[in-house]
């Protein structure tokens, strides 16, 4: 919280140093898009002392959907936990598989959560994060390993997904290219990045098995996430199976709604609440028990929900100061004098920087690609390579972006402080970026099309 507030104060100071400027925008298909070549400075709009603090309630107002999906997923998890289904399901799973295969389980779960990120999305997976926490602790791991398995894999899978509708889809729409074309190279990069993450997860797991005192989550409360009985005693009751199938059916309906009816955060939150109520009724909980479980669950995830609002206030402060467009414009202008390969890598690097100021993938695409696509044409880059440079810059840095509400929310579900997460994930980010930039250089070398 202190770190996020510090970034907010830094943003306020930057508003006095960076000129205010905006691009003209037009509404096309209901979405606001930048008009290339329209950037112009405006009268300075630095943040006053009061404005800096007004950005905080503004951030909460802007992040209401994500804040509530955190609360609703916490309520659902709390209700499923109260029913006994989650503990019995995880205990039975680990018992059946055997602890001796736990290294294989870590690898498989990393790829599983990565696939959830690729095909299902980002915030859609918030409710599944605590399952990784319980499984990791049951295997003898810790909460940091749980975050690496789930938060890291979902973020990598979503960020480098060959079918990401927010980055690749928006980019292909703006570039008037076949939707999700060039998927094979993107899939190779995505699976390669998940392999890097699986290796780091496995290495960390082996280290804490051998030396538990080196765990990065020592001292973090694990109450409610640990198995309470010996492993051999776990079994699924009929009621547990009913609750499990209610959960699975609810998730299937949610995913059908996402892909068929274009449901988003609010509809997902509504489904989580429905699943919570059904689980309570199937478990024959009284109204009092359901109410008390709901409030206890809200108390557990409330700090994470608060962090989402505080993180979003940084984006709101940037918008109030009108410096986001200035940063995007100046970064893009600096690419014009570079050689071809260097310009592609610098374009991706500039998107890494912009991502901290415009954390929304689709928002960043709409704000920067109308500038980057024509610039790439002038430099001799294919539009496919320009979009890949954008996707890498946005997707990989999502792993360390404190202004990304979804990342903060997921880490909160694993109870992992952001500073400790940086210590764990920074080497992964460096290696994945290096691998992705090699892939980007290959795309330039082969003149990757369609142009």
Short mmCIF file of C-alpha atoms in Angstrom, two decimals:
data_model
loop_
_atom_site.label_atom_id
_atom_site.label_comp_id
_atom_site.label_asym_id
_atom_site.label_seq_id
_atom_site.Cartn_x
_atom_site.Cartn_y
_atom_site.Cartn_z
CA UNK A 1 0.00 0.00 0.00
CA UNK A 2 2.86 2.35 0.85
CA UNK A 3 4.55 1.57 -2.47
CA UNK A 4 1.38 2.25 -4.48
CA UNK A 5 0.82 5.52 -2.64
CA UNK A 6 4.44 6.46 -3.35
CA UNK A 7 3.86 5.89 -7.09
CA UNK A 8 0.76 8.09 -6.88
CA UNK A 9 2.79 10.89 -5.29
CA UNK A 10 5.49 10.44 -7.96
CA UNK A 11 2.80 10.75 -10.64
CA UNK A 12 1.66 14.02 -9.09
CA UNK A 13 5.24 15.33 -9.19
CA UNK A 14 5.62 14.22 -12.82
CA UNK A 15 2.57 16.28 -13.73
CA UNK A 16 4.66 19.41 -13.05
CA UNK A 17 7.57 18.18 -15.21
CA UNK A 18 5.86 16.52 -18.19
CA UNK A 19 3.89 18.77 -20.58
CA UNK A 20 0.17 18.09 -20.79
CA UNK A 21 -0.93 16.87 -24.19
CA UNK A 22 -3.62 14.82 -25.89
CA UNK A 23 -4.41 13.02 -29.11
CA UNK A 24 -7.69 13.74 -30.81
CA UNK A 25 -9.94 10.71 -30.72
CA UNK A 26 -12.91 9.44 -32.68
CA UNK A 27 -15.58 6.89 -31.85
CA UNK A 28 -15.55 3.88 -34.17
CA UNK A 29 -17.74 0.84 -33.44
CA UNK A 30 -18.47 2.29 -30.02
CA UNK A 31 -14.81 2.55 -29.01
CA UNK A 32 -12.61 5.61 -28.69
CA UNK A 33 -9.59 5.50 -31.02
CA UNK A 34 -6.63 7.81 -31.44
CA UNK A 35 -6.37 9.81 -34.69
CA UNK A 36 -2.75 9.41 -35.93
CA UNK A 37 -0.80 12.65 -36.17
CA UNK A 38 -3.26 14.52 -33.97
CA UNK A 39 -1.11 14.93 -30.84
CA UNK A 40 -0.97 18.48 -29.50
CA UNK A 41 -0.04 20.09 -26.21
CA UNK A 42 -2.64 21.76 -24.05
CA UNK A 43 -2.53 24.11 -21.10
CA UNK A 44 -0.71 22.54 -18.14
CA UNK A 45 -2.95 20.57 -15.78
CA UNK A 46 -0.64 19.66 -12.87
CA UNK A 47 -2.19 17.88 -9.92
CA UNK A 48 -2.74 19.98 -6.85
CA UNK A 49 -2.36 18.58 -3.34
CA UNK A 50 -6.10 17.94 -3.21
CA UNK A 51 -6.19 16.49 -6.75
CA UNK A 52 -3.63 13.87 -5.72
CA UNK A 53 -5.98 12.59 -3.03
CA UNK A 54 -9.07 12.98 -5.22
CA UNK A 55 -7.47 10.48 -7.59
CA UNK A 56 -7.92 7.80 -4.91
CA UNK A 57 -11.75 7.82 -4.78
CA UNK A 58 -11.63 8.30 -8.55
CA UNK A 59 -9.58 5.12 -8.83
CA UNK A 60 -12.03 3.19 -6.69
CA UNK A 61 -14.95 4.45 -8.80
CA UNK A 62 -13.15 3.41 -11.98
CA UNK A 63 -12.25 -0.03 -10.62
CA UNK A 64 -15.66 -0.96 -9.18
CA UNK A 65 -16.16 -3.99 -11.50
CA UNK A 66 -12.76 -5.50 -10.65
CA UNK A 67 -13.15 -4.70 -6.95
CA UNK A 68 -16.47 -6.51 -6.85
CA UNK A 69 -15.22 -9.53 -8.80
CA UNK A 70 -12.54 -9.88 -6.09
CA UNK A 71 -15.19 -9.68 -3.36
CA UNK A 72 -17.59 -12.06 -5.12
CA UNK A 73 -14.87 -14.62 -5.88
CA UNK A 74 -13.80 -14.42 -2.24
CA UNK A 75 -17.38 -15.06 -1.14
CA UNK A 76 -17.67 -18.02 -3.50
CA UNK A 77 -14.39 -19.51 -2.30
CA UNK A 78 -15.42 -18.98 1.32
CA UNK A 79 -18.74 -20.76 0.76
CA UNK A 80 -17.08 -23.66 -1.07
CA UNK A 81 -14.51 -23.90 1.72
CA UNK A 82 -17.23 -23.86 4.40
CA UNK A 83 -19.02 -26.72 2.63
CA UNK A 84 -15.85 -28.83 2.99
CA UNK A 85 -15.73 -29.53 -0.74
CA UNK A 86 -12.47 -27.75 -1.52
CA UNK A 87 -10.44 -29.32 1.26
CA UNK A 88 -11.77 -32.80 0.55
CA UNK A 89 -11.30 -32.42 -3.22
CA UNK A 90 -7.69 -31.20 -2.92
CA UNK A 91 -6.87 -33.76 -0.21
CA UNK A 92 -8.32 -36.60 -2.30
CA UNK A 93 -6.49 -35.39 -5.41
CA UNK A 94 -3.10 -35.24 -3.68
CA UNK A 95 -3.72 -38.58 -1.94
CA UNK A 96 -4.61 -40.29 -5.22
CA UNK A 97 -1.69 -38.80 -7.15
CA UNK A 98 0.82 -39.30 -4.34
CA UNK A 99 3.13 -36.75 -2.79
CA UNK A 100 6.08 -38.43 -4.48
CA UNK A 101 4.82 -37.02 -7.81
CA UNK A 102 4.55 -33.48 -6.52
CA UNK A 103 7.25 -32.09 -8.81
CA UNK A 104 5.27 -33.30 -11.82
CA UNK A 105 2.10 -31.76 -10.35
CA UNK A 106 3.78 -28.34 -10.10
CA UNK A 107 4.77 -28.47 -13.78
CA UNK A 108 1.34 -29.67 -14.93
CA UNK A 109 -0.48 -27.04 -12.87
CA UNK A 110 1.75 -24.30 -14.31
CA UNK A 111 0.73 -25.30 -17.84
CA UNK A 112 -2.90 -25.77 -16.79
CA UNK A 113 -3.18 -22.25 -15.38
CA UNK A 114 -1.29 -20.98 -18.42
CA UNK A 115 -3.91 -22.55 -20.68
CA UNK A 116 -6.64 -20.92 -18.58
CA UNK A 117 -4.97 -17.58 -19.29
CA UNK A 118 -4.66 -18.34 -23.02
CA UNK A 119 -8.22 -19.47 -23.65
CA UNK A 120 -10.33 -18.03 -20.82
CA UNK A 121 -8.80 -14.67 -20.00
CA UNK A 122 -7.47 -12.80 -17.02
CA UNK A 123 -9.91 -11.64 -14.34
CA UNK A 124 -12.09 -14.67 -15.22
CA UNK A 125 -9.57 -16.85 -13.35
CA UNK A 126 -9.46 -14.92 -10.07
CA UNK A 127 -11.73 -17.45 -8.35
CA UNK A 128 -9.35 -20.31 -9.17
CA UNK A 129 -6.27 -18.74 -7.54
CA UNK A 130 -7.03 -20.00 -3.98
CA UNK A 131 -7.22 -23.58 -5.32
CA UNK A 132 -3.57 -23.30 -6.30
CA UNK A 133 -2.77 -22.01 -2.82
CA UNK A 134 -4.41 -24.99 -1.09
CA UNK A 135 -2.82 -27.48 -3.52
CA UNK A 136 0.64 -25.94 -3.15
CA UNK A 137 0.50 -26.11 0.66
CA UNK A 138 -0.81 -29.69 0.49
CA UNK A 139 2.17 -30.66 -1.68
CA UNK A 140 4.61 -29.16 0.80
CA UNK A 141 5.11 -25.89 -1.06
CA UNK A 142 4.28 -22.35 0.06
CA UNK A 143 2.09 -19.43 -0.99
CA UNK A 144 4.80 -17.97 -3.25
CA UNK A 145 4.90 -21.22 -5.19
CA UNK A 146 1.11 -21.01 -5.43
CA UNK A 147 1.42 -17.52 -6.90
CA UNK A 148 4.05 -18.71 -9.37
CA UNK A 149 1.85 -21.60 -10.47
CA UNK A 150 -1.36 -19.62 -10.81
CA UNK A 151 -0.82 -15.84 -10.97
CA UNK A 152 2.36 -16.13 -13.03
CA UNK A 153 0.99 -18.73 -15.43
CA UNK A 154 -2.36 -16.99 -15.97
CA UNK A 155 -0.56 -13.69 -16.61
CA UNK A 156 1.95 -15.22 -19.04
CA UNK A 157 -0.74 -17.23 -20.81
CA UNK A 158 -3.03 -14.25 -21.19
CA UNK A 159 -0.30 -11.74 -22.02
CA UNK A 160 1.27 -13.81 -24.81
CA UNK A 161 -1.89 -15.62 -25.90
CA UNK A 162 -2.15 -16.08 -29.68
CA UNK A 163 -5.90 -15.46 -29.35
CA UNK A 164 -5.91 -12.56 -26.87
CA UNK A 165 -8.97 -10.51 -27.88
CA UNK A 166 -7.83 -7.37 -26.04
CA UNK A 167 -4.33 -7.00 -27.49
CA UNK A 168 -3.99 -9.17 -30.60
CA UNK A 169 -7.69 -8.91 -31.48
CA UNK A 170 -7.80 -5.13 -31.10
CA UNK A 171 -4.47 -4.79 -32.93
CA UNK A 172 -5.63 -6.87 -35.90
CA UNK A 173 -8.87 -4.89 -36.04
CA UNK A 174 -7.00 -1.58 -36.10
CA UNK A 175 -4.54 -2.90 -38.71
CA UNK A 176 -7.35 -4.42 -40.80
CA UNK A 177 -5.65 -7.82 -40.76
CA UNK A 178 -7.09 -11.35 -40.51
CA UNK A 179 -8.15 -11.89 -36.90
CA UNK A 180 -5.57 -13.87 -34.88
CA UNK A 181 -3.36 -14.43 -37.92
CA UNK A 182 0.24 -15.35 -37.14
CA UNK A 183 -0.95 -17.51 -34.25
CA UNK A 184 1.78 -20.15 -34.62
CA UNK A 185 4.72 -17.90 -33.73
CA UNK A 186 2.74 -16.38 -30.86
CA UNK A 187 1.86 -19.85 -29.57
CA UNK A 188 5.54 -20.90 -29.67
CA UNK A 189 6.51 -17.78 -27.67
CA UNK A 190 3.68 -18.36 -25.19
CA UNK A 191 4.54 -22.01 -24.56
CA UNK A 192 8.22 -21.12 -24.34
CA UNK A 193 7.46 -18.51 -21.68
CA UNK A 194 5.34 -21.01 -19.71
CA UNK A 195 8.23 -23.48 -19.88
CA UNK A 196 10.56 -20.84 -18.42
CA UNK A 197 8.06 -20.20 -15.62
CA UNK A 198 7.59 -23.94 -14.95
CA UNK A 199 11.38 -24.30 -14.63
CA UNK A 200 11.60 -21.44 -12.12
CA UNK A 201 8.63 -22.81 -10.15
CA UNK A 202 10.25 -26.22 -10.01
CA UNK A 203 13.63 -24.80 -8.98
CA UNK A 204 12.04 -22.73 -6.23
CA UNK A 205 10.00 -25.71 -5.00
CA UNK A 206 13.10 -27.91 -4.75
CA UNK A 207 14.91 -25.15 -2.86
CA UNK A 208 12.23 -24.73 -0.18
CA UNK A 209 11.83 -28.49 0.20
CA UNK A 210 15.54 -28.70 0.96
CA UNK A 211 15.77 -25.44 2.95
CA UNK A 212 12.32 -24.31 4.19
CA UNK A 213 13.83 -21.21 5.79
CA UNK A 214 14.47 -19.81 2.29
CA UNK A 215 10.76 -19.56 1.56
CA UNK A 216 9.74 -16.07 0.37
CA UNK A 217 6.41 -16.37 2.15
CA UNK A 218 7.62 -17.11 5.67
CA UNK A 219 5.37 -15.48 8.24
CA UNK A 220 2.40 -15.07 5.91
CA UNK A 221 -0.85 -16.31 7.43
CA UNK A 222 -2.02 -19.57 5.79
CA UNK A 223 -5.16 -20.07 7.89
CA UNK A 224 -8.05 -21.40 5.84
CA UNK A 225 -5.71 -22.64 3.11
CA UNK A 226 -4.05 -25.64 4.76
CA UNK A 227 -5.37 -29.19 4.98
CA UNK A 228 -6.58 -29.94 8.50
CA UNK A 229 -6.34 -33.76 8.48
CA UNK A 230 -3.82 -36.46 7.61
CA UNK A 231 -3.72 -37.03 3.85
CA UNK A 232 -4.88 -40.67 3.98
CA UNK A 233 -8.18 -39.72 5.66
CA UNK A 234 -9.54 -37.60 2.81
CA UNK A 235 -12.54 -38.72 0.76
CA UNK A 236 -15.34 -37.00 -1.16
CA UNK A 237 -18.85 -37.29 0.28
CA UNK A 238 -22.04 -37.22 -1.81
CA UNK A 239 -22.64 -33.63 -0.70
CA UNK A 240 -19.08 -32.69 -1.69
CA UNK A 241 -19.70 -34.08 -5.17
CA UNK A 242 -22.96 -32.12 -5.48
CA UNK A 243 -21.22 -28.87 -4.53
CA UNK A 244 -18.30 -29.64 -6.87
CA UNK A 245 -20.63 -30.24 -9.81
CA UNK A 246 -22.55 -27.07 -8.99
CA UNK A 247 -19.26 -25.18 -9.12
CA UNK A 248 -18.18 -26.84 -12.39
CA UNK A 249 -21.58 -26.25 -13.99
CA UNK A 250 -21.53 -22.62 -12.89
CA UNK A 251 -18.08 -22.14 -14.42
CA UNK A 252 -19.22 -23.75 -17.68
CA UNK A 253 -22.20 -21.38 -17.84
CA UNK A 254 -19.89 -18.45 -17.12
CA UNK A 255 -17.47 -19.44 -19.89
CA UNK A 256 -20.32 -19.99 -22.34
CA UNK A 257 -21.59 -16.53 -21.50
CA UNK A 258 -18.12 -15.04 -21.98
CA UNK A 259 -17.63 -16.57 -25.43
CA UNK A 260 -21.23 -16.65 -26.70
CA UNK A 261 -22.86 -13.60 -25.13
CA UNK A 262 -19.73 -11.51 -24.54
CA UNK A 263 -20.15 -11.45 -20.76
CA UNK A 264 -17.56 -9.49 -18.85
CA UNK A 265 -16.69 -8.66 -15.24
CA UNK A 266 -20.15 -7.86 -13.87
CA UNK A 267 -21.72 -11.01 -15.32
CA UNK A 268 -18.81 -13.08 -13.96
CA UNK A 269 -19.35 -11.55 -10.50
CA UNK A 270 -23.05 -12.39 -10.71
CA UNK A 271 -22.25 -16.02 -11.53
CA UNK A 272 -19.88 -16.23 -8.55
CA UNK A 273 -22.68 -15.03 -6.25
CA UNK A 274 -25.13 -17.54 -7.76
CA UNK A 275 -22.63 -20.38 -7.24
CA UNK A 276 -22.11 -19.20 -3.64
CA UNK A 277 -25.82 -19.34 -2.84
CA UNK A 278 -26.31 -22.73 -4.53
CA UNK A 279 -23.32 -24.18 -2.64
CA UNK A 280 -24.75 -22.91 0.64
CA UNK A 281 -28.15 -24.41 -0.05
CA UNK A 282 -26.74 -27.76 -1.22
CA UNK A 283 -24.68 -27.91 1.97
CA UNK A 284 -27.85 -27.27 4.02
CA UNK A 285 -26.39 -24.15 5.62
CA UNK A 286 -28.76 -21.96 7.59
CA UNK A 287 -29.33 -18.34 6.60
CA UNK A 288 -27.24 -17.27 9.57
CA UNK A 289 -24.32 -19.51 8.52
CA UNK A 290 -24.48 -18.24 4.93
CA UNK A 291 -24.49 -14.64 6.15
CA UNK A 292 -21.61 -15.12 8.60
CA UNK A 293 -19.55 -17.03 5.99
CA UNK A 294 -20.14 -14.26 3.46
CA UNK A 295 -18.93 -11.54 5.82
CA UNK A 296 -15.89 -13.53 6.94
CA UNK A 297 -14.99 -14.15 3.30
CA UNK A 298 -15.33 -10.46 2.47
CA UNK A 299 -13.02 -9.63 5.38
CA UNK A 300 -10.34 -11.98 3.98
CA UNK A 301 -10.30 -10.47 0.46
CA UNK A 302 -11.09 -6.85 1.39
CA UNK A 303 -7.39 -5.83 1.57
CA UNK A 304 -6.86 -7.08 -1.97
CA UNK A 305 -9.95 -5.26 -3.19
CA UNK A 306 -8.63 -2.08 -1.56
CA UNK A 307 -5.28 -2.49 -3.35
CA UNK A 308 -7.07 -2.73 -6.71
CA UNK A 309 -8.73 0.64 -6.13
CA UNK A 310 -5.48 2.23 -4.95
CA UNK A 311 -3.56 0.88 -7.95
CA UNK A 312 -6.21 2.22 -10.35
CA UNK A 313 -5.93 5.67 -8.77
CA UNK A 314 -2.49 5.98 -10.39
CA UNK A 315 -4.05 5.61 -13.85
CA UNK A 316 -6.73 8.14 -12.90
CA UNK A 317 -4.07 10.60 -11.75
CA UNK A 318 -2.29 10.25 -15.11
CA UNK A 319 -5.54 11.01 -16.91
CA UNK A 320 -6.27 14.02 -14.68
CA UNK A 321 -2.81 15.42 -15.43
CA UNK A 322 -3.11 14.67 -19.20
CA UNK A 323 0.40 13.23 -19.39
CA UNK A 324 -0.33 9.67 -20.61
CA UNK A 325 -0.60 10.74 -24.26
CA UNK A 326 2.52 12.89 -23.94
CA UNK A 327 4.55 9.89 -22.74
CA UNK A 328 3.19 7.67 -25.53
CA UNK A 329 3.87 10.31 -28.19
CA UNK A 330 7.46 11.04 -27.13
CA UNK A 331 8.37 7.37 -26.82
CA UNK A 332 7.07 6.69 -30.34
CA UNK A 333 8.85 9.74 -31.79
CA UNK A 334 12.17 8.51 -30.43
CA UNK A 335 11.98 5.37 -32.62
CA UNK A 336 12.15 7.12 -35.99
CA UNK A 337 15.94 7.42 -36.16
CA UNK A 338 16.76 3.81 -35.21
CA UNK A 339 17.82 0.93 -37.52
CA UNK A 340 15.15 -1.66 -38.38
CA UNK A 341 15.91 -4.34 -35.77
CA UNK A 342 16.65 -1.78 -33.07
CA UNK A 343 13.41 0.05 -33.83
CA UNK A 344 11.39 -3.15 -33.40
CA UNK A 345 13.02 -3.89 -30.03
CA UNK A 346 12.73 -0.26 -28.94
CA UNK A 347 9.07 -0.25 -29.97
CA UNK A 348 8.48 -3.22 -27.67
CA UNK A 349 10.53 -1.56 -24.92
CA UNK A 350 8.49 1.63 -25.21
CA UNK A 351 5.31 -0.41 -24.82
CA UNK A 352 6.81 -1.90 -21.63
CA UNK A 353 7.08 1.64 -20.26
CA UNK A 354 3.65 2.75 -21.50
CA UNK A 355 2.06 -0.32 -19.90
CA UNK A 356 2.75 1.11 -16.45
CA UNK A 357 0.76 4.21 -17.36
CA UNK A 358 -2.00 2.54 -19.43
CA UNK A 359 -2.36 -0.92 -17.86
CA UNK A 360 -5.47 -1.90 -19.85
CA UNK A 361 -4.47 -4.05 -22.83
CA UNK A 362 -7.26 -2.86 -25.11
CA UNK A 363 -6.92 0.71 -23.81
CA UNK A 364 -3.20 0.69 -24.57
CA UNK A 365 -3.84 -0.79 -28.02
CA UNK A 366 -6.38 1.91 -28.86
CA UNK A 367 -4.06 4.64 -27.54
CA UNK A 368 -0.75 3.55 -29.06
CA UNK A 369 -1.26 1.29 -32.09
CA UNK A 370 -2.79 4.07 -34.23
CA UNK A 371 0.62 5.73 -33.74
CA UNK A 372 2.81 2.64 -33.88
CA UNK A 373 1.24 1.00 -36.95
CA UNK A 374 1.92 3.90 -39.36
CA UNK A 375 5.35 4.36 -37.74
CA UNK A 376 6.12 0.67 -38.34
CA UNK A 377 5.08 1.07 -41.98
CA UNK A 378 7.54 3.96 -42.37
CA UNK A 379 10.33 2.00 -40.66
CA UNK A 380 9.76 -1.07 -42.86
CA UNK A 381 8.20 -3.35 -40.21
CA UNK A 382 5.29 -5.58 -41.12
CA UNK A 383 2.12 -4.83 -39.19
CA UNK A 384 2.27 -8.33 -37.73
CA UNK A 385 5.68 -7.53 -36.19
CA UNK A 386 4.44 -4.17 -34.90
CA UNK A 387 1.51 -5.84 -33.14
CA UNK A 388 3.83 -8.52 -31.72
CA UNK A 389 6.14 -5.78 -30.36
CA UNK A 390 3.11 -4.21 -28.70
CA UNK A 391 1.88 -7.55 -27.31
CA UNK A 392 5.26 -8.41 -25.80
CA UNK A 393 5.60 -4.99 -24.16
CA UNK A 394 2.12 -5.15 -22.71
CA UNK A 395 1.93 -8.86 -21.85
CA UNK A 396 5.27 -9.61 -20.19
CA UNK A 397 5.42 -6.50 -18.01
CA UNK A 398 1.97 -7.35 -16.68
CA UNK A 399 3.87 -9.68 -14.35
CA UNK A 400 5.40 -6.72 -12.50
CA UNK A 401 2.89 -3.93 -13.12
CA UNK A 402 1.69 -2.42 -9.80
CA UNK A 403 -0.98 -0.38 -11.61
CA UNK A 404 -2.64 -3.52 -13.04
CA UNK A 405 -5.66 -4.16 -10.83
CA UNK A 406 -6.02 -7.81 -11.87
CA UNK A 407 -2.43 -8.66 -10.86
CA UNK A 408 -2.82 -6.98 -7.48
CA UNK A 409 -6.12 -8.80 -6.95
CA UNK A 410 -4.66 -12.22 -7.76
CA UNK A 411 -1.62 -11.71 -5.56
CA UNK A 412 -3.96 -10.69 -2.76
CA UNK A 413 -5.88 -13.96 -3.19
CA UNK A 414 -2.54 -15.75 -2.60
CA UNK A 415 -1.74 -13.29 0.26
CA UNK A 416 1.59 -12.40 -1.38
CA UNK A 417 3.02 -8.87 -0.83
CA UNK A 418 4.05 -7.14 -4.06
CA UNK A 419 7.67 -6.56 -3.02
CA UNK A 420 8.20 -10.27 -2.35
CA UNK A 421 6.51 -11.13 -5.64
CA UNK A 422 9.01 -8.90 -7.47
CA UNK A 423 11.91 -10.80 -5.86
CA UNK A 424 10.45 -14.08 -7.11
CA UNK A 425 9.27 -13.12 -10.59
CA UNK A 426 11.92 -10.59 -11.74
CA UNK A 427 14.32 -13.25 -13.17
CA UNK A 428 11.39 -14.83 -15.03
CA UNK A 429 10.45 -11.47 -16.55
CA UNK A 430 14.01 -10.85 -17.69
CA UNK A 431 14.40 -14.26 -19.33
CA UNK A 432 10.94 -14.21 -20.94
CA UNK A 433 11.55 -10.72 -22.35
CA UNK A 434 14.89 -11.86 -23.81
CA UNK A 435 13.27 -14.91 -25.41
CA UNK A 436 10.34 -12.85 -26.74
CA UNK A 437 12.64 -10.21 -28.21
CA UNK A 438 14.59 -12.94 -30.00
CA UNK A 439 11.26 -14.09 -31.44
CA UNK A 440 10.48 -10.51 -32.45
CA UNK A 441 13.86 -10.24 -34.21
CA UNK A 442 13.07 -13.46 -36.09
CA UNK A 443 9.74 -11.97 -37.19
CA UNK A 444 11.59 -8.96 -38.58
CA UNK A 445 14.15 -11.17 -40.34
CA UNK A 446 11.51 -13.29 -42.10
CA UNK A 447 9.35 -10.25 -42.91
CA UNK A 448 6.51 -11.91 -40.99
CA UNK A 449 3.18 -11.29 -42.67
CA UNK A 450 0.55 -10.50 -43.57
CA UNK A 451 2.11 -7.06 -43.87
#
